Structures are given as structure tokens and as C-alpha cells.
Short mmCIF file of C-alpha atoms in Angstrom, two decimals:
data_model
loop_
_atom_site.label_atom_id
_atom_site.label_comp_id
_atom_site.label_asym_id
_atom_site.label_seq_id
_atom_site.Cartn_x
_atom_site.Cartn_y
_atom_site.Cartn_z
CA MET A 1 -18.52 -15.56 -29.50
CA LYS A 2 -17.40 -14.69 -25.98
CA THR A 3 -16.10 -11.36 -24.68
CA ILE A 4 -13.44 -10.59 -22.07
CA LEU A 5 -12.77 -7.23 -20.41
CA ILE A 6 -9.14 -6.79 -19.35
CA THR A 7 -7.79 -4.13 -17.01
CA GLY A 8 -4.20 -2.97 -17.42
CA ALA A 9 -4.01 -4.05 -21.07
CA SER A 10 -1.40 -1.50 -22.17
CA SER A 11 1.55 -3.76 -21.35
CA GLY A 12 2.74 -7.01 -19.82
CA ILE A 13 0.29 -9.76 -18.96
CA GLY A 14 -2.75 -7.67 -19.83
CA ARG A 15 -1.49 -6.86 -23.30
CA ALA A 16 -0.42 -10.46 -23.97
CA ALA A 17 -3.87 -11.66 -22.85
CA ALA A 18 -5.62 -9.15 -25.13
CA VAL A 19 -3.62 -10.36 -28.13
CA TYR A 20 -4.01 -14.05 -27.31
CA PHE A 21 -7.76 -13.95 -26.67
CA SER A 22 -8.28 -12.01 -29.90
CA GLN A 23 -6.24 -14.59 -31.81
CA GLN A 24 -8.46 -17.32 -30.36
CA GLY A 25 -11.58 -15.62 -31.72
CA TRP A 26 -12.77 -13.80 -28.62
CA ASN A 27 -14.04 -10.23 -28.44
CA VAL A 28 -11.72 -8.17 -26.24
CA VAL A 29 -12.36 -4.98 -24.30
CA ALA A 30 -8.76 -3.89 -23.73
CA THR A 31 -8.77 -1.17 -21.08
CA MET A 32 -5.98 1.12 -19.96
CA ARG A 33 -5.39 4.51 -18.37
CA SER A 34 -4.22 6.18 -21.59
CA PRO A 35 -5.96 4.56 -24.57
CA GLU A 36 -5.01 7.49 -26.80
CA LYS A 37 -1.41 6.23 -26.71
CA GLU A 38 -2.30 2.75 -27.98
CA LYS A 39 -1.28 2.12 -31.61
CA GLU A 40 -1.53 -1.66 -32.11
CA LEU A 41 -4.37 -3.27 -30.18
CA ASN A 42 -6.91 -0.90 -31.71
CA GLN A 43 -5.90 -2.18 -35.16
CA MET A 44 -6.89 -5.75 -34.30
CA ASP A 45 -10.20 -7.37 -35.16
CA ARG A 46 -12.70 -7.78 -32.32
CA VAL A 47 -10.70 -5.52 -29.97
CA LEU A 48 -12.18 -2.42 -28.34
CA VAL A 49 -9.58 -0.18 -26.69
CA THR A 50 -11.04 2.13 -24.07
CA LYS A 51 -10.15 3.99 -20.91
CA LEU A 52 -10.33 2.40 -17.49
CA ASP A 53 -8.38 3.63 -14.49
CA VAL A 54 -9.08 1.49 -11.43
CA LEU A 55 -8.60 4.61 -9.28
CA GLU A 56 -11.48 6.36 -11.07
CA LYS A 57 -14.73 4.47 -10.54
CA GLU A 58 -16.61 6.37 -13.23
CA THR A 59 -14.18 5.06 -15.87
CA ILE A 60 -14.88 1.49 -14.73
CA ALA A 61 -18.62 1.88 -15.31
CA GLU A 62 -18.02 3.59 -18.65
CA ALA A 63 -15.70 0.87 -19.91
CA ILE A 64 -18.16 -1.87 -18.99
CA ALA A 65 -21.00 -0.01 -20.68
CA LYS A 66 -18.94 0.50 -23.85
CA GLY A 67 -18.01 -3.18 -23.93
CA ILE A 68 -21.63 -4.26 -23.61
CA GLU A 69 -22.72 -1.73 -26.23
CA ARG A 70 -20.09 -2.96 -28.69
CA PHE A 71 -20.30 -6.71 -28.15
CA GLY A 72 -23.70 -7.30 -26.54
CA LYS A 73 -22.41 -8.80 -23.30
CA ILE A 74 -19.26 -9.47 -21.29
CA ASP A 75 -18.51 -13.05 -20.26
CA VAL A 76 -15.20 -12.71 -18.43
CA LEU A 77 -13.58 -9.97 -16.35
CA LEU A 78 -9.80 -10.14 -16.00
CA ASN A 79 -8.63 -8.03 -13.05
CA ASN A 80 -5.02 -7.60 -14.11
CA ALA A 81 -4.03 -3.99 -13.33
CA GLY A 82 -1.45 -3.79 -10.56
CA TYR A 83 2.06 -2.83 -9.50
CA ALA A 84 4.56 -3.46 -6.71
CA ALA A 85 5.98 -1.20 -4.03
CA VAL A 86 9.46 -2.39 -3.07
CA GLY A 87 11.52 -1.40 -0.09
CA ALA A 88 11.53 -1.35 3.70
CA LEU A 89 8.11 -0.73 5.21
CA GLU A 90 9.59 1.95 7.44
CA ALA A 91 10.60 3.92 4.34
CA ALA A 92 7.06 4.00 2.90
CA ASN A 93 5.04 7.18 3.22
CA ASP A 94 1.28 7.22 3.69
CA LEU A 95 0.57 7.99 0.02
CA GLN A 96 2.65 5.03 -1.15
CA ILE A 97 0.92 2.69 1.28
CA LYS A 98 -2.51 3.93 0.26
CA LYS A 99 -1.77 3.70 -3.47
CA GLN A 100 -0.54 0.11 -3.22
CA PHE A 101 -3.89 -0.94 -1.78
CA ASP A 102 -5.96 1.44 -3.91
CA VAL A 103 -4.64 -0.14 -7.12
CA ASN A 104 -4.08 -3.78 -6.18
CA VAL A 105 -7.01 -4.32 -3.81
CA PHE A 106 -9.64 -1.60 -4.07
CA GLY A 107 -9.22 -1.55 -7.85
CA VAL A 108 -10.15 -5.23 -7.95
CA ILE A 109 -13.06 -4.64 -5.58
CA HIS A 110 -14.50 -1.70 -7.52
CA THR A 111 -14.19 -3.39 -10.92
CA THR A 112 -15.70 -6.61 -9.58
CA LYS A 113 -18.63 -4.77 -8.00
CA ALA A 114 -19.24 -2.88 -11.22
CA ILE A 115 -19.48 -6.05 -13.37
CA LEU A 116 -21.63 -8.10 -10.98
CA PRO A 117 -25.04 -6.64 -11.93
CA HIS A 118 -24.34 -7.53 -15.57
CA PHE A 119 -23.22 -11.06 -14.65
CA ARG A 120 -26.24 -11.61 -12.43
CA ALA A 121 -28.56 -10.39 -15.20
CA SER A 122 -26.79 -12.75 -17.61
CA GLN A 123 -27.10 -15.57 -15.06
CA GLY A 124 -23.41 -16.28 -15.22
CA GLY A 125 -19.90 -15.01 -15.83
CA THR A 126 -16.29 -15.53 -14.79
CA ILE A 127 -14.01 -13.22 -12.83
CA ILE A 128 -10.29 -13.98 -13.08
CA ASN A 129 -8.06 -12.17 -10.63
CA ILE A 130 -4.34 -11.95 -11.34
CA SER A 131 -2.75 -12.68 -8.01
CA SER A 132 0.76 -14.10 -7.72
CA THR A 133 2.75 -16.64 -5.80
CA ALA A 134 3.32 -13.45 -3.79
CA GLY A 135 -0.23 -13.93 -2.57
CA ARG A 136 0.75 -17.09 -0.73
CA VAL A 137 4.52 -16.79 -0.12
CA ALA A 138 6.40 -13.71 1.08
CA PHE A 139 9.89 -12.31 0.52
CA PRO A 140 11.71 -9.42 2.21
CA LEU A 141 11.18 -5.78 1.13
CA LEU A 142 7.83 -6.54 -0.50
CA SER A 143 5.60 -6.26 2.56
CA LEU A 144 3.06 -3.88 0.97
CA TYR A 145 2.88 -5.84 -2.29
CA HIS A 146 2.50 -9.15 -0.46
CA ALA A 147 -0.17 -7.69 1.80
CA SER A 148 -2.14 -6.52 -1.25
CA LYS A 149 -1.88 -9.89 -3.02
CA PHE A 150 -2.73 -11.84 0.15
CA ALA A 151 -5.82 -9.62 0.31
CA VAL A 152 -6.74 -10.48 -3.28
CA GLU A 153 -6.45 -14.18 -2.44
CA GLY A 154 -8.76 -13.86 0.56
CA LEU A 155 -11.23 -11.68 -1.32
CA SER A 156 -11.32 -14.15 -4.20
CA GLU A 157 -11.75 -17.23 -2.03
CA SER A 158 -14.67 -15.71 -0.16
CA LEU A 159 -16.32 -14.56 -3.40
CA PHE A 160 -15.93 -18.08 -4.80
CA TYR A 161 -18.64 -19.19 -2.37
CA GLU A 162 -20.62 -15.97 -2.28
CA LEU A 163 -21.22 -15.78 -6.03
CA ALA A 164 -21.67 -19.49 -6.79
CA THR A 165 -25.44 -19.28 -6.32
CA HIS A 166 -25.49 -16.72 -9.15
CA HIS A 167 -23.49 -19.05 -11.43
CA ILE A 168 -20.55 -16.63 -11.34
CA LYS A 169 -17.14 -18.30 -11.19
CA ILE A 170 -14.11 -16.81 -9.42
CA LYS A 171 -10.67 -17.94 -10.49
CA VAL A 172 -7.19 -16.85 -9.45
CA VAL A 173 -4.11 -16.99 -11.68
CA GLU A 174 -0.81 -17.04 -9.78
CA PRO A 175 2.27 -16.28 -11.89
CA GLY A 176 5.80 -16.39 -10.60
CA ASN A 177 8.30 -14.01 -12.17
CA VAL A 178 7.13 -12.65 -15.51
CA ALA A 179 9.42 -11.15 -18.16
CA THR A 180 7.66 -7.79 -18.47
CA ASP A 181 8.39 -4.20 -17.50
CA PHE A 182 7.05 -5.00 -14.02
CA THR A 183 10.45 -4.14 -12.56
CA GLY A 184 10.40 -0.83 -14.44
CA ARG A 185 7.29 1.29 -14.91
CA SER A 186 5.22 -0.96 -12.63
CA LEU A 187 7.59 -0.66 -9.68
CA ASP A 188 7.51 1.92 -6.88
CA ILE A 189 10.78 2.08 -4.96
CA LEU A 190 10.31 2.97 -1.30
CA THR A 191 13.13 5.23 -0.19
CA ASP A 192 13.82 7.59 2.69
CA ASP A 193 17.11 9.48 2.51
CA SER A 194 17.10 9.97 6.28
CA LEU A 195 16.80 6.23 6.89
CA GLU A 196 20.13 4.43 6.53
CA ALA A 197 19.45 1.38 8.70
CA TYR A 198 18.24 -0.77 5.80
CA GLY A 199 20.76 0.37 3.19
CA ALA A 200 23.10 -2.62 3.02
CA TYR A 201 20.31 -5.16 3.42
CA THR A 202 18.19 -3.50 0.73
CA GLU A 203 21.07 -3.57 -1.74
CA LEU A 204 21.72 -7.25 -1.00
CA VAL A 205 18.09 -8.31 -1.30
CA VAL A 206 17.33 -6.28 -4.42
CA ASN A 207 20.41 -7.61 -6.20
CA LYS A 208 19.48 -11.20 -5.38
CA GLN A 209 15.87 -10.66 -6.39
CA MET A 210 16.89 -9.13 -9.71
CA GLU A 211 19.26 -12.05 -10.35
CA SER A 212 16.44 -14.50 -9.67
CA PHE A 213 14.12 -12.50 -11.88
CA ARG A 214 16.57 -12.67 -14.79
CA LYS A 215 17.09 -16.42 -14.41
CA HIS A 216 13.55 -17.56 -13.65
CA SER A 217 11.00 -15.54 -15.59
CA SER A 218 8.14 -16.73 -17.78
CA PRO A 219 7.08 -14.86 -20.92
CA PRO A 220 3.76 -13.00 -20.56
CA GLU A 221 2.39 -15.10 -23.42
CA LEU A 222 2.61 -18.19 -21.20
CA ILE A 223 0.60 -16.43 -18.51
CA ALA A 224 -1.95 -15.41 -21.17
CA LYS A 225 -2.40 -19.07 -22.12
CA THR A 226 -3.01 -19.96 -18.47
CA ILE A 227 -5.60 -17.19 -18.25
CA PHE A 228 -7.26 -18.55 -21.39
CA GLU A 229 -7.34 -22.01 -19.80
CA ALA A 230 -9.03 -20.56 -16.70
CA ALA A 231 -11.54 -18.60 -18.79
CA ASN A 232 -12.61 -21.74 -20.63
CA ASP A 233 -12.59 -24.11 -17.66
CA PRO A 234 -16.20 -25.01 -16.76
CA THR A 235 -15.15 -26.71 -13.52
CA ASP A 236 -14.93 -25.17 -10.06
CA ARG A 237 -11.14 -25.13 -10.11
CA PHE A 238 -10.02 -22.04 -8.21
CA ARG A 239 -6.23 -21.61 -8.55
CA TYR A 240 -4.01 -21.73 -11.64
CA LEU A 241 -0.26 -21.55 -11.14
CA ALA A 242 1.59 -20.07 -14.11
CA GLY A 243 5.30 -20.64 -14.73
CA GLU A 244 7.85 -23.25 -13.74
CA ASP A 245 9.18 -21.08 -10.92
CA ALA A 246 5.65 -20.72 -9.53
CA GLU A 247 5.18 -24.49 -9.59
CA PHE A 248 8.55 -25.05 -7.90
CA LEU A 249 8.00 -22.44 -5.20
CA MET A 250 4.53 -23.63 -4.23
CA ARG A 251 5.63 -27.27 -4.24
CA MET A 252 8.47 -26.35 -1.88
CA ARG A 253 6.03 -24.43 0.30
CA VAL A 254 3.57 -27.32 0.58
CA GLU A 255 6.24 -29.93 1.28
CA ASN A 256 7.89 -28.04 4.14
CA SER A 257 6.91 -26.77 7.56
CA ASP A 258 6.67 -23.01 8.07
CA GLU A 259 9.92 -23.08 10.03
CA ASN A 260 11.92 -24.97 7.40
CA PHE A 261 10.49 -23.04 4.49
CA MET A 262 11.15 -19.65 6.08
CA LYS A 263 14.68 -20.69 7.06
CA THR A 264 15.34 -21.54 3.41
CA ILE A 265 14.00 -18.19 2.22
CA ALA A 266 15.96 -16.29 4.87
CA ALA A 267 19.18 -18.10 3.91
CA ASN A 268 18.76 -16.97 0.31
CA PHE A 269 18.86 -13.34 1.44
CA SER A 270 21.73 -13.50 3.89
#
């Protein structure tokens, strides 16, 4: 019986993955910042709910140790914890910029580094990083989020080669819009009351993005199934698109020149 450790399992994709993997007979280490608030996952068979805050490295080591103690070994790490900062770059303060990268990039790095000794000792393992189509295609007012996801893509692709000699697989799951609370509790709005230059444009873009989100979102359970596919795929496949909108967007990106693609995106926000 295999075991997966999931970061950010309190809601959204992480929670859906924890439920789905458990239903498929896997052991699950469902980690979150406030495990004491969890009332459902800790009632499920083969699920260990424990604390892991990607901003606190000691909790990463503790969660991994608890997972190994409970289930004997960990076979898959799912780096899922993340959030988006939305707004004009000029409106972002230093703390907001730092936090976006601390969670979305350094969190992935620290958790990956922490699991690697165990995977090397086990002579194998799989690391699945939740990226996004936002890691390959950019939209306005999401510069920090895109930068963090582009970083995850580059990190993952380099590690794909670096860890192959240790029989450790790196895979990236790229959802499009997902029907979760990502636009609520997982969203940091960048605002500066003294900065009015972006006001009208921000309102226009946000409204259009929210409309697109409502019309073209995949349920988190679909993303969980894609993650399960990646976790069980013995091949060297690297990327897994998740959602019809993700498939459409990346197909449009591949079939067009940079100039034509970016003109199309710009026209949608004008």
C-alpha cells in the first residue's frame, strides 16, 4: 500500500486529493497549517492529519517524520500549498512580494529538500508539483503569481534530470481554473489607496477574470484524478494538464506565435 504526503490539504485541490487517494486505498498524510480545525479527514481510514506550514521548516520535517512513523514510508510528495497575489505590481509592498515567493516557490523547495533523503534511501519516489497553466501563460494583474508558477516550472524541469539517477520522478500538474475558494481565502488583493492610475483597468480585468472563472472552472475532484494518474504513471511523462480550459489555452498557445497569442489575450482585457 502506497503513501502520499499532501501539503495544503485543508481545502480545494489538496483536500480533494486527500479524499480521492484514500478512497483508492492509499495511505494519506494530509498536512495543513491548522490541523486542530479539521473535523472530517481525520475520521477517514488510512489518513493522518498533521501540521505542516511551508513557511516553518521545522513543521515540514516533523510532518514527514510522522508520516514515516505511521505508515513506514512515503512514496509520493504532492506540493500543493499555494495562493495568488492579484493586482498591479506597483501596488505590491515588499511583504506581499516576499510572501508570494515564500509560499509558492520556497515552500516547494523546502518541502522537496526535506523529502529527498527519504526518497534516496528508498531508492525511489515521486514528487508532484501543482503548477498551473499560469506557469506557462500569463495574464494581466497576476505578475507575482505568474512569476512564482514560472519558477516552479523551471525548478521542476531541472529536477526532472537531476533526480533521475536516484530513481526519483518529478511531475507537474497544470490545472486551469478550479472551482475552489482560491478566489477567496487563497487570494491576496494588492491595493494602494494612493495609487489611482490602475483603478479603471483593474476593475475591468478583475471583472472579466471572475466571469471567465465562473464559466470555465473544473471541480477539484477532476484535478485530484489527474494527480492520481500522475502518481501512478511509471513513465517519464512530465506535464499533466487538468481541465478543459487548460487544454484549450495551451493548445491555443502552441498553435500561435507569441505576437498573435498575446494580441488575443490583450484584446480580451480591453
